[in-house]
CSV table of C-alpha atoms and ligand atoms in Angstrom, one decimal:
chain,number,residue,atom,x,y,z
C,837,UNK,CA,14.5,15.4,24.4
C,838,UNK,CA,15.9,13.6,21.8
C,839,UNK,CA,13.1,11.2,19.6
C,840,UNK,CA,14.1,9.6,16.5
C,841,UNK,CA,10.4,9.3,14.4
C,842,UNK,CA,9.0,7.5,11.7
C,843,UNK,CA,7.9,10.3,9.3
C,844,UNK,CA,7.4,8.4,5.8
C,845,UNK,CA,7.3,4.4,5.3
C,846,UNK,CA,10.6,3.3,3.6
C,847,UNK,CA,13.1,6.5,4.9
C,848,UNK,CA,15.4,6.4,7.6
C,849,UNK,CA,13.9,8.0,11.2
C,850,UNK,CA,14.6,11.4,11.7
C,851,UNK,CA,16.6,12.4,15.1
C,852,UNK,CA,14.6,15.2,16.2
C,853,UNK,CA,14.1,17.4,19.6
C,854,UNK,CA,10.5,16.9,20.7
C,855,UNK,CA,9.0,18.3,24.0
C,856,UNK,CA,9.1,16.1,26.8
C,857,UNK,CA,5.7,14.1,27.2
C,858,UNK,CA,3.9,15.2,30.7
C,859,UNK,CA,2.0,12.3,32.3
C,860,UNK,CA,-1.7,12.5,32.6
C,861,UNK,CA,-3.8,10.8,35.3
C,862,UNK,CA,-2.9,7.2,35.6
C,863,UNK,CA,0.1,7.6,33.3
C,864,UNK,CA,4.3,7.7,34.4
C,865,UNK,CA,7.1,9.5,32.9
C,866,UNK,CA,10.2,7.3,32.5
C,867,UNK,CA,13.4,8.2,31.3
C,868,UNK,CA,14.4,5.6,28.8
C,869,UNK,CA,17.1,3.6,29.4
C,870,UNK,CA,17.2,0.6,27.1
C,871,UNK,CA,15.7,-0.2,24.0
C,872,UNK,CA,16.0,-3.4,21.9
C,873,UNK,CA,15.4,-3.4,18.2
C,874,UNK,CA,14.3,-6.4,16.2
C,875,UNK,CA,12.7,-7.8,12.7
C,876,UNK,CA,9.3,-6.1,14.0
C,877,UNK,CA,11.1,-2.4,13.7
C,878,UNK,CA,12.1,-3.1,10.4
C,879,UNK,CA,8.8,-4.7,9.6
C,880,UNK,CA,7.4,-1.1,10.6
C,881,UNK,CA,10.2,1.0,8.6
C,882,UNK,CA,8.9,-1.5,5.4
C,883,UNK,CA,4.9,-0.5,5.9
C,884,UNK,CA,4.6,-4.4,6.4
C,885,UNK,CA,2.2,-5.5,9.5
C,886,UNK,CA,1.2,-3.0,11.4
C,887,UNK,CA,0.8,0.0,10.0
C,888,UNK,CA,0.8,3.1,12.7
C,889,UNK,CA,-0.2,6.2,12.3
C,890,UNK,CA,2.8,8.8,11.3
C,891,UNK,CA,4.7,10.3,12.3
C,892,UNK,CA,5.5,7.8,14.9
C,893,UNK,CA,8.1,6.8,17.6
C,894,UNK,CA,8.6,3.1,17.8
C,895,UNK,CA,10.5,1.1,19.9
C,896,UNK,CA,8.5,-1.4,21.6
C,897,UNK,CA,11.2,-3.7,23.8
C,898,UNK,CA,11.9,-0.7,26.4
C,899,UNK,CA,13.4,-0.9,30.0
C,900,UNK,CA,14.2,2.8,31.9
C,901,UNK,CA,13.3,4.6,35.2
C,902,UNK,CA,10.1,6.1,36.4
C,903,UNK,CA,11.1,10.0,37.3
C,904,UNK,CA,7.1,11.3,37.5
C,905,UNK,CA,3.9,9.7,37.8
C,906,UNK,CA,0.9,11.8,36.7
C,907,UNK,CA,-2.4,11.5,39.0
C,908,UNK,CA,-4.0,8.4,40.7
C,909,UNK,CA,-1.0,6.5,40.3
C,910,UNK,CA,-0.2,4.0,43.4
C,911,UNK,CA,2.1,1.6,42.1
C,912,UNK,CA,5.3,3.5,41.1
C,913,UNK,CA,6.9,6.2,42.6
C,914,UNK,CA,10.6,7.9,40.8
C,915,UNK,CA,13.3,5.9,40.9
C,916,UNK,CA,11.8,2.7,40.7
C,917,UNK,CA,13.4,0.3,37.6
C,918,UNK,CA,10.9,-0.8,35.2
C,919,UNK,CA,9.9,-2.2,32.0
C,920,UNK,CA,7.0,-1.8,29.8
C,921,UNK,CA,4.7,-4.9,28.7
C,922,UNK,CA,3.9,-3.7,24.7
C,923,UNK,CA,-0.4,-4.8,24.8
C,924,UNK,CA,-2.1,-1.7,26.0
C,925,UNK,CA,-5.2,-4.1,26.7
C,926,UNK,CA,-8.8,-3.9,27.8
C,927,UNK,CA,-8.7,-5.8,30.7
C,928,UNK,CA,-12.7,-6.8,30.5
C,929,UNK,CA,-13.1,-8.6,27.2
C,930,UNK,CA,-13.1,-12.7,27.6
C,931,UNK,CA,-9.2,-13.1,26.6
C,932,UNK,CA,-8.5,-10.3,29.1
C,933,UNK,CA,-10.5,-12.3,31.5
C,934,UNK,CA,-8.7,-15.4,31.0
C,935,UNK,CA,-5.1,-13.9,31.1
C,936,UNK,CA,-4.9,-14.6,27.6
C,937,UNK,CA,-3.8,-10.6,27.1
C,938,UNK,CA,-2.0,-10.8,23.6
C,939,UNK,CA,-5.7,-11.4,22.1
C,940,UNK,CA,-7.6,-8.8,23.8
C,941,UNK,CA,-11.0,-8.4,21.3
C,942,UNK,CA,-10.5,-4.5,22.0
C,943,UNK,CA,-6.8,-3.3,21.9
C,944,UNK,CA,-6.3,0.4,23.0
C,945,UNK,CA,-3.0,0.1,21.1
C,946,UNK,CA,0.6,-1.7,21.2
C,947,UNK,CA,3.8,0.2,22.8
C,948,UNK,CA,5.8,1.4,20.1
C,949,UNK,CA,4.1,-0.4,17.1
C,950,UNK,CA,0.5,0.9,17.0
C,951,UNK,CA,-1.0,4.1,18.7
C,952,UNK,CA,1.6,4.5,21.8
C,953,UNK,CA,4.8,6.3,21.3
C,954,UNK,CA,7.9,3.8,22.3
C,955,UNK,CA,11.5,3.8,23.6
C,956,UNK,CA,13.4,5.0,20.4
C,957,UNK,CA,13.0,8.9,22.2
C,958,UNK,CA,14.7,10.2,25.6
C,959,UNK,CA,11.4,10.0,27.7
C,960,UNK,CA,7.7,8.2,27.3
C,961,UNK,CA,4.6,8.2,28.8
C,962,UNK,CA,2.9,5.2,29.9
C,963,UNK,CA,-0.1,4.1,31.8
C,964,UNK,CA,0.6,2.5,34.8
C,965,UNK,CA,-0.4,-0.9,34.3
C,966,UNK,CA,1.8,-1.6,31.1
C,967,UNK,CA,5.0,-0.9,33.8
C,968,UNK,CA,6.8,-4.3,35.5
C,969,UNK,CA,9.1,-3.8,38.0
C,970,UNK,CA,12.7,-5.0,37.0
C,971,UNK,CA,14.3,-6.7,39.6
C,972,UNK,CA,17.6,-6.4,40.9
C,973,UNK,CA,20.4,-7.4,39.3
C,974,UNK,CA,19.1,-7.5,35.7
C,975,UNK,CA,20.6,-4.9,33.5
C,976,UNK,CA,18.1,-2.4,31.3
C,977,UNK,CA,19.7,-4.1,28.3
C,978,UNK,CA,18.4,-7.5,29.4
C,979,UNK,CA,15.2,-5.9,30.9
C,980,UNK,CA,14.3,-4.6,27.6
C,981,UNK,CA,15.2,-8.0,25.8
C,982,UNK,CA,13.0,-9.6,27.9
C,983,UNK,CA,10.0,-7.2,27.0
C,984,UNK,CA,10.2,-8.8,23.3
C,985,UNK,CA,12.3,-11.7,22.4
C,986,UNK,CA,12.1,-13.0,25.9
C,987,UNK,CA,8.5,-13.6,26.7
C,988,UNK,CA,7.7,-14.1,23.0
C,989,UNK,CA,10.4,-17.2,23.4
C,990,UNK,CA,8.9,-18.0,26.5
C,991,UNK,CA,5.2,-18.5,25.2
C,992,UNK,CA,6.6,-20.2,22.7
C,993,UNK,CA,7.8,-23.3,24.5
C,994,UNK,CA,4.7,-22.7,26.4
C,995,UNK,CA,2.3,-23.5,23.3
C,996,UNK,CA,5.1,-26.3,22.1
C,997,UNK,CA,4.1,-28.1,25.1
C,998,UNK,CA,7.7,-30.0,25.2
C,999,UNK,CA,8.4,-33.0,27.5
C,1000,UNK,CA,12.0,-34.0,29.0
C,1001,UNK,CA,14.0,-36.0,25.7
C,1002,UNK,CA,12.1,-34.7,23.6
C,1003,UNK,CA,14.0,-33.8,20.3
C,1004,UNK,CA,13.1,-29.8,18.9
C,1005,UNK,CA,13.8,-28.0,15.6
C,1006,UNK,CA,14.4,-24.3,16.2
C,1007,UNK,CA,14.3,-22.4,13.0
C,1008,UNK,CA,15.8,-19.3,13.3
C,1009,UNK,CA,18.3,-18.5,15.7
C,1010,UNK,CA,17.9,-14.4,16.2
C,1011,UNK,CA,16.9,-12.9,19.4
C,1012,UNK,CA,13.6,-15.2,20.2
C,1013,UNK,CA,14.9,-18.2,19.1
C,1014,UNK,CA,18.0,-17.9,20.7
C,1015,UNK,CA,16.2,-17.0,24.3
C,1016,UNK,CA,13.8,-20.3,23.3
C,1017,UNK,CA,17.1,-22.6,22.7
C,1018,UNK,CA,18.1,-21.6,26.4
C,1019,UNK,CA,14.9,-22.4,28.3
C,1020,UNK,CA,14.3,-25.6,25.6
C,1021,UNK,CA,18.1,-26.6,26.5
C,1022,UNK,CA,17.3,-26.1,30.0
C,1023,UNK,CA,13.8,-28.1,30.3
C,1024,UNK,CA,15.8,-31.4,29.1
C,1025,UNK,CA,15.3,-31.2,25.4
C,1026,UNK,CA,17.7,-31.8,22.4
C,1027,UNK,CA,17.5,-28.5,20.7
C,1028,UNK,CA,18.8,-28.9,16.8
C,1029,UNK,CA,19.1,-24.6,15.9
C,1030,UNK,CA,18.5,-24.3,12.2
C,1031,UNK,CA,19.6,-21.0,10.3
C,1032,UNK,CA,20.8,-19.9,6.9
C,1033,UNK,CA,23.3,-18.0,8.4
C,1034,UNK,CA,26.1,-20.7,8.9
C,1035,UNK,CA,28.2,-18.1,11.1
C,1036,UNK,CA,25.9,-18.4,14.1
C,1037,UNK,CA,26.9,-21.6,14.7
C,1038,UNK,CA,28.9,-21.3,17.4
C,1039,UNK,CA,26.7,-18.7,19.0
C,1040,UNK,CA,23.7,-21.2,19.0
C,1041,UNK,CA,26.0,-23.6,20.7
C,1042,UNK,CA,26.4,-21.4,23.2
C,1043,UNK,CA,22.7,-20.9,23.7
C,1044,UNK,CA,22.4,-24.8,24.3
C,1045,UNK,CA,21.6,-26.4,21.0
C,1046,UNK,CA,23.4,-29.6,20.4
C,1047,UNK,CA,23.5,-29.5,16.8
C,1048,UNK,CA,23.0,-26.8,14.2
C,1049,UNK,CA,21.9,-27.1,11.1
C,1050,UNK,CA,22.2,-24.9,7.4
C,1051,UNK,CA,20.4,-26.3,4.8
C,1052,UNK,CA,18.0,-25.7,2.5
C,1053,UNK,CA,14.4,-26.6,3.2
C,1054,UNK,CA,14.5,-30.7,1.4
C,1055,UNK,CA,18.1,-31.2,2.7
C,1056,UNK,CA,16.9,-29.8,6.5
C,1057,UNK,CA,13.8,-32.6,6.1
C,1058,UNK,CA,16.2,-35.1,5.5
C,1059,UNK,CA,18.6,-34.7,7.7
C,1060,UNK,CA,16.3,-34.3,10.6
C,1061,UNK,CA,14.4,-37.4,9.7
C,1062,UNK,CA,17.9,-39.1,9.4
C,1063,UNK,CA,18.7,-38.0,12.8
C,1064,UNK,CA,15.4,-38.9,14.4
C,1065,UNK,CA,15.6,-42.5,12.8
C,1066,UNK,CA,12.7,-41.3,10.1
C,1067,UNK,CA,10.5,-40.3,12.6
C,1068,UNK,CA,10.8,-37.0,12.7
C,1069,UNK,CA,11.6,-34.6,15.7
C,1070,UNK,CA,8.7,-33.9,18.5
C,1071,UNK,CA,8.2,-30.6,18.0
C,1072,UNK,CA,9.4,-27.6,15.4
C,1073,UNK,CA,9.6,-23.7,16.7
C,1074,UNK,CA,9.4,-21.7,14.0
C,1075,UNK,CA,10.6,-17.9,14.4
C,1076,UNK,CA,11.1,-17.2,10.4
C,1077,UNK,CA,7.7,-17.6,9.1
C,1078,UNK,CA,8.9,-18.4,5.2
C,1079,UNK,CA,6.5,-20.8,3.4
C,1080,UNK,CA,10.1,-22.9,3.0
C,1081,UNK,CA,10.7,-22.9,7.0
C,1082,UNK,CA,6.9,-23.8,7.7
C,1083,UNK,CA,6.6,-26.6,5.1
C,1084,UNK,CA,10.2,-28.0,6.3
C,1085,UNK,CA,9.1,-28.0,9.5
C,1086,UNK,CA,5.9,-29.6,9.3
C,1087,UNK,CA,7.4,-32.2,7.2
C,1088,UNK,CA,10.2,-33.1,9.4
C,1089,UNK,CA,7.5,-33.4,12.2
C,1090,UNK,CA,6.6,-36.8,13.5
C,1091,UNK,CA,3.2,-38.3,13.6
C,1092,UNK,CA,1.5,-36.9,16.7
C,1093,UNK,CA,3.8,-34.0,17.0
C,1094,UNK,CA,3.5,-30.2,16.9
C,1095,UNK,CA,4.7,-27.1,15.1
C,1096,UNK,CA,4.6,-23.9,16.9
C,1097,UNK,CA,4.5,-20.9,14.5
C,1098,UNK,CA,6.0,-17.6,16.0
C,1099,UNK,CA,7.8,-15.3,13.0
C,1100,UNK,CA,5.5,-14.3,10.1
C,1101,UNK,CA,6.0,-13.2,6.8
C,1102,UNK,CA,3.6,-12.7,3.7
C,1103,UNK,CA,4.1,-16.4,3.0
C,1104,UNK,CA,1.2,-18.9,3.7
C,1105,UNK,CA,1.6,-22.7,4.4
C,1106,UNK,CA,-0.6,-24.8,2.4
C,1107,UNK,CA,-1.3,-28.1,4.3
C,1108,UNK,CA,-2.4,-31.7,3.2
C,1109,UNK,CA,-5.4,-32.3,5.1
C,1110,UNK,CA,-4.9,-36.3,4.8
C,1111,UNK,CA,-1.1,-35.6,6.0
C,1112,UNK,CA,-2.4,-33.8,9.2
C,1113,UNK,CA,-5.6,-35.9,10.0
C,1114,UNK,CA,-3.6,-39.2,9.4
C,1115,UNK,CA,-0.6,-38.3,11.4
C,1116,UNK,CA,-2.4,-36.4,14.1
C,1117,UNK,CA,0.1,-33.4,13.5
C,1118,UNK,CA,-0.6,-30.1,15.0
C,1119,UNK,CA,0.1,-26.5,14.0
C,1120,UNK,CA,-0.3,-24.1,16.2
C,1121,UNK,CA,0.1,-20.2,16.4
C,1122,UNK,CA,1.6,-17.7,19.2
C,1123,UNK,CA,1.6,-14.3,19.7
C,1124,UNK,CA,4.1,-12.4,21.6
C,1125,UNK,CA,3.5,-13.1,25.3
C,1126,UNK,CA,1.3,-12.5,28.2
C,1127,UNK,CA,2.1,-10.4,30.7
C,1128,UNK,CA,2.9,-13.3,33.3
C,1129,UNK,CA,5.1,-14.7,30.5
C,1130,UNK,CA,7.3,-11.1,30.8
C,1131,UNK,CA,7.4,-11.3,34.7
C,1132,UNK,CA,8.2,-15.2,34.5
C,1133,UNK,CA,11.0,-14.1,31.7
C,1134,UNK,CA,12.5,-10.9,34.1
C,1135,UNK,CA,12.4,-13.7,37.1
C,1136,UNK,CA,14.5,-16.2,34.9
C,1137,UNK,CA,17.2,-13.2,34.7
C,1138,UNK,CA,16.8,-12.5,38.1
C,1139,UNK,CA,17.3,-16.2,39.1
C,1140,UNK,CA,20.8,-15.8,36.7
C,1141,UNK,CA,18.9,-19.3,34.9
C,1142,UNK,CA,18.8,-16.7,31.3
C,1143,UNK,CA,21.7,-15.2,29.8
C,1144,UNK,CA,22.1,-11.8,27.9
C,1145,UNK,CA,21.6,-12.1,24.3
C,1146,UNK,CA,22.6,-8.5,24.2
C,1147,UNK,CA,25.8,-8.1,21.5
C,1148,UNK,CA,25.7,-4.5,20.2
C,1149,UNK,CA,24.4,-1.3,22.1
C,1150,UNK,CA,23.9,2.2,19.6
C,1151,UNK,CA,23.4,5.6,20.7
C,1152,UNK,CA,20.0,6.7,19.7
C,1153,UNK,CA,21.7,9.6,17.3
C,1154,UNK,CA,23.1,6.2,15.4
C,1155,UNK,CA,19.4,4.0,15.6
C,1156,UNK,CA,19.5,4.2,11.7
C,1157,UNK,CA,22.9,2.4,11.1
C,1158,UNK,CA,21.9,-0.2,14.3
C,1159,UNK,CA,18.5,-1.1,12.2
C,1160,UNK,CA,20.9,-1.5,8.8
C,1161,UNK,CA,22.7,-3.5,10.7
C,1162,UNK,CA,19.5,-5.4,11.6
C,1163,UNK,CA,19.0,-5.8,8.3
C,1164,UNK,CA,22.0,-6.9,7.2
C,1165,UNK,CA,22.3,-9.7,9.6
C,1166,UNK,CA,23.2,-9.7,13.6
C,1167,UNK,CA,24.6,-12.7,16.0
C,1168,UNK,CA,22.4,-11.9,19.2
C,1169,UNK,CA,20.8,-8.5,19.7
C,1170,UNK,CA,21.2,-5.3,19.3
C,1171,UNK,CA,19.8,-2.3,22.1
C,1172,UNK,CA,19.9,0.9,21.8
C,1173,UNK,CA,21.5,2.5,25.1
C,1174,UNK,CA,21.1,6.1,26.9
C,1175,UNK,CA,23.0,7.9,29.2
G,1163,ZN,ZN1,-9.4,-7.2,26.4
């Protein structure tokens, strides 16, 4: 098969033939079908939060078809359309317990990003319970967006805790804050998208923001207090993570409301303790998404209530130029697609 593999931190991947995985007890072979790539790839390729060990095939938003299943496995037989939910979790520690996966205290490894060889190859292995069925209907594109961007957007809005009118501040409109901008728009919420890039404009728009902002980090406070009568909006989503974005965010936050945290970057956010005990604000943190937030997010397809946010598909030969295109700057995203 073909695999394209991380061999050095920094260099491109390397298209190689590797032998096609055999699944052990517990474990299915699927046959790729979708992959998305996003800012945690090239997070990867930069030797910047996770570090795996190498060489290494990433590629952890993957969709295909089960065509073995190794021993003892019940649930899946060939043929059937899955995806794969990234945590490789415990299933016994207290966040396991409490459906609360993304945290499990003893992680066996994440799909594609630490330990577990991902989509960016022909074929994987997987065990069992990582698979979700993909229901009818929705495409491997969208399948495989759903496996990243979708239930991280999803969990999101979950932790932002919104209410119907509510007014939100969505910083970064890439493949999770677009998918968030959808359900926000959706729940009854005025969603103002915030970007640098001024030419995804119209695309947010079309994801269901009312307004759309540009601006540097003072002139975004300002215009969203202006627009909120100097209140500040309810609640900020941010998926860039800069100290700029947090800091404009929490201070274009009214008293009482929240700031949900979702992109990361080496930046940290230093807070005024009198600002946030005063004005009861609240900053909160999320991680990806559970697995119930992936199955709620391939249902939404299903239900035709999300949209694809797919706008590019590479060959796997041509994964290289899809991530410098990444890099460079994408409306929507991009997925790697195989015959
Ligand atoms: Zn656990």
């Amino acid at each position: 098969m073909k695999a394209a593999v991380l061999r050095e931190i920094g260099e491109p991947l390397a298209i190689e033939e590797a032998p096609v995985p055999r699944p052990g007890p517990g474990e299915a072979l699927l046959r790729v079908r979708a992959c998305g790539i996003d800012g945690t790839d090239l997070k990867l390729l930069d030797g910047f939060g996770y570090v795996p060990q190498l060489p290494f095939i990433m590629g952890h938003e993957l969709a295909g078809e089960v065509v073995e299943c190794g021993a003892d496995v019940a649930g899946f037989a060939a043929g059937d359309r899955v995806v794969a939910y990234n945590f490789v979790t415990c299933g016994s520690c207290v966040y396991c317990r409490r459906s609360r996966d993304q945290l499990c205290l003893d992680m066996r490894g994440i799909v594609g990003i630490l330990g577990v060889p991902g989509g960016y190859a022909d074929y994987v292995c997987l065990p069992e319970q990582q698979l979700i069925r993909l229901p009818d209907g929705v495409s491997f594109e969208d399948g495989a967006t759903c496996c990243d961007a979708g239930m991280t957007a999803l969990h999101a809005v979950d932790r932002a805790d919104v209410s119907i009118g509510d007014c939100v501040l969505v910083i970064g409109v890439g493949g999770v804050g677009s998918v968030a901008t959808q359900i926000l728009a959706a729940s009854g919420v005025e969603v103002i998208a915030v970007d640098t890039d001024a030419a995804k404009e119209s695309w947010a728009r079309a994801q269901g923001a009312e307004s759309f902002l540009s601006l540097e980090a003072d002139a975004l406070v300002a215009e969203a207090l202006r627009r909120s009568a100097g209140l500040g909006v309810d609640r900020v989503i941010d998926v860039v993570g800069l100290e700029d974005t947090m800091r404009a965010g929490f201070a274009a936050l009214r008293r009482g409301g929240r700031m949900v945290i979702v992109g990361y970057t080496p930046d940290s956010l230093p807070l005024s303790g009198k600002e946030l005990a005063q004005n009861e604000k609240e900053v909160l943190g999320t991680r990806a998404g559970r697995r119930d937030d992936l199955r709620t997010c391939l249902g939404l397809f299903g239900a035709g209530k999300l949209r694809s946010i797919v706008r590019a598909t590479y060959p796997l030969q041509h994964v290289n130029e899809a991530l410098d295109a990444l890099r460079g700057g994408v409306i929507g995203r991009i997925v790697l697609s195989f015959d």
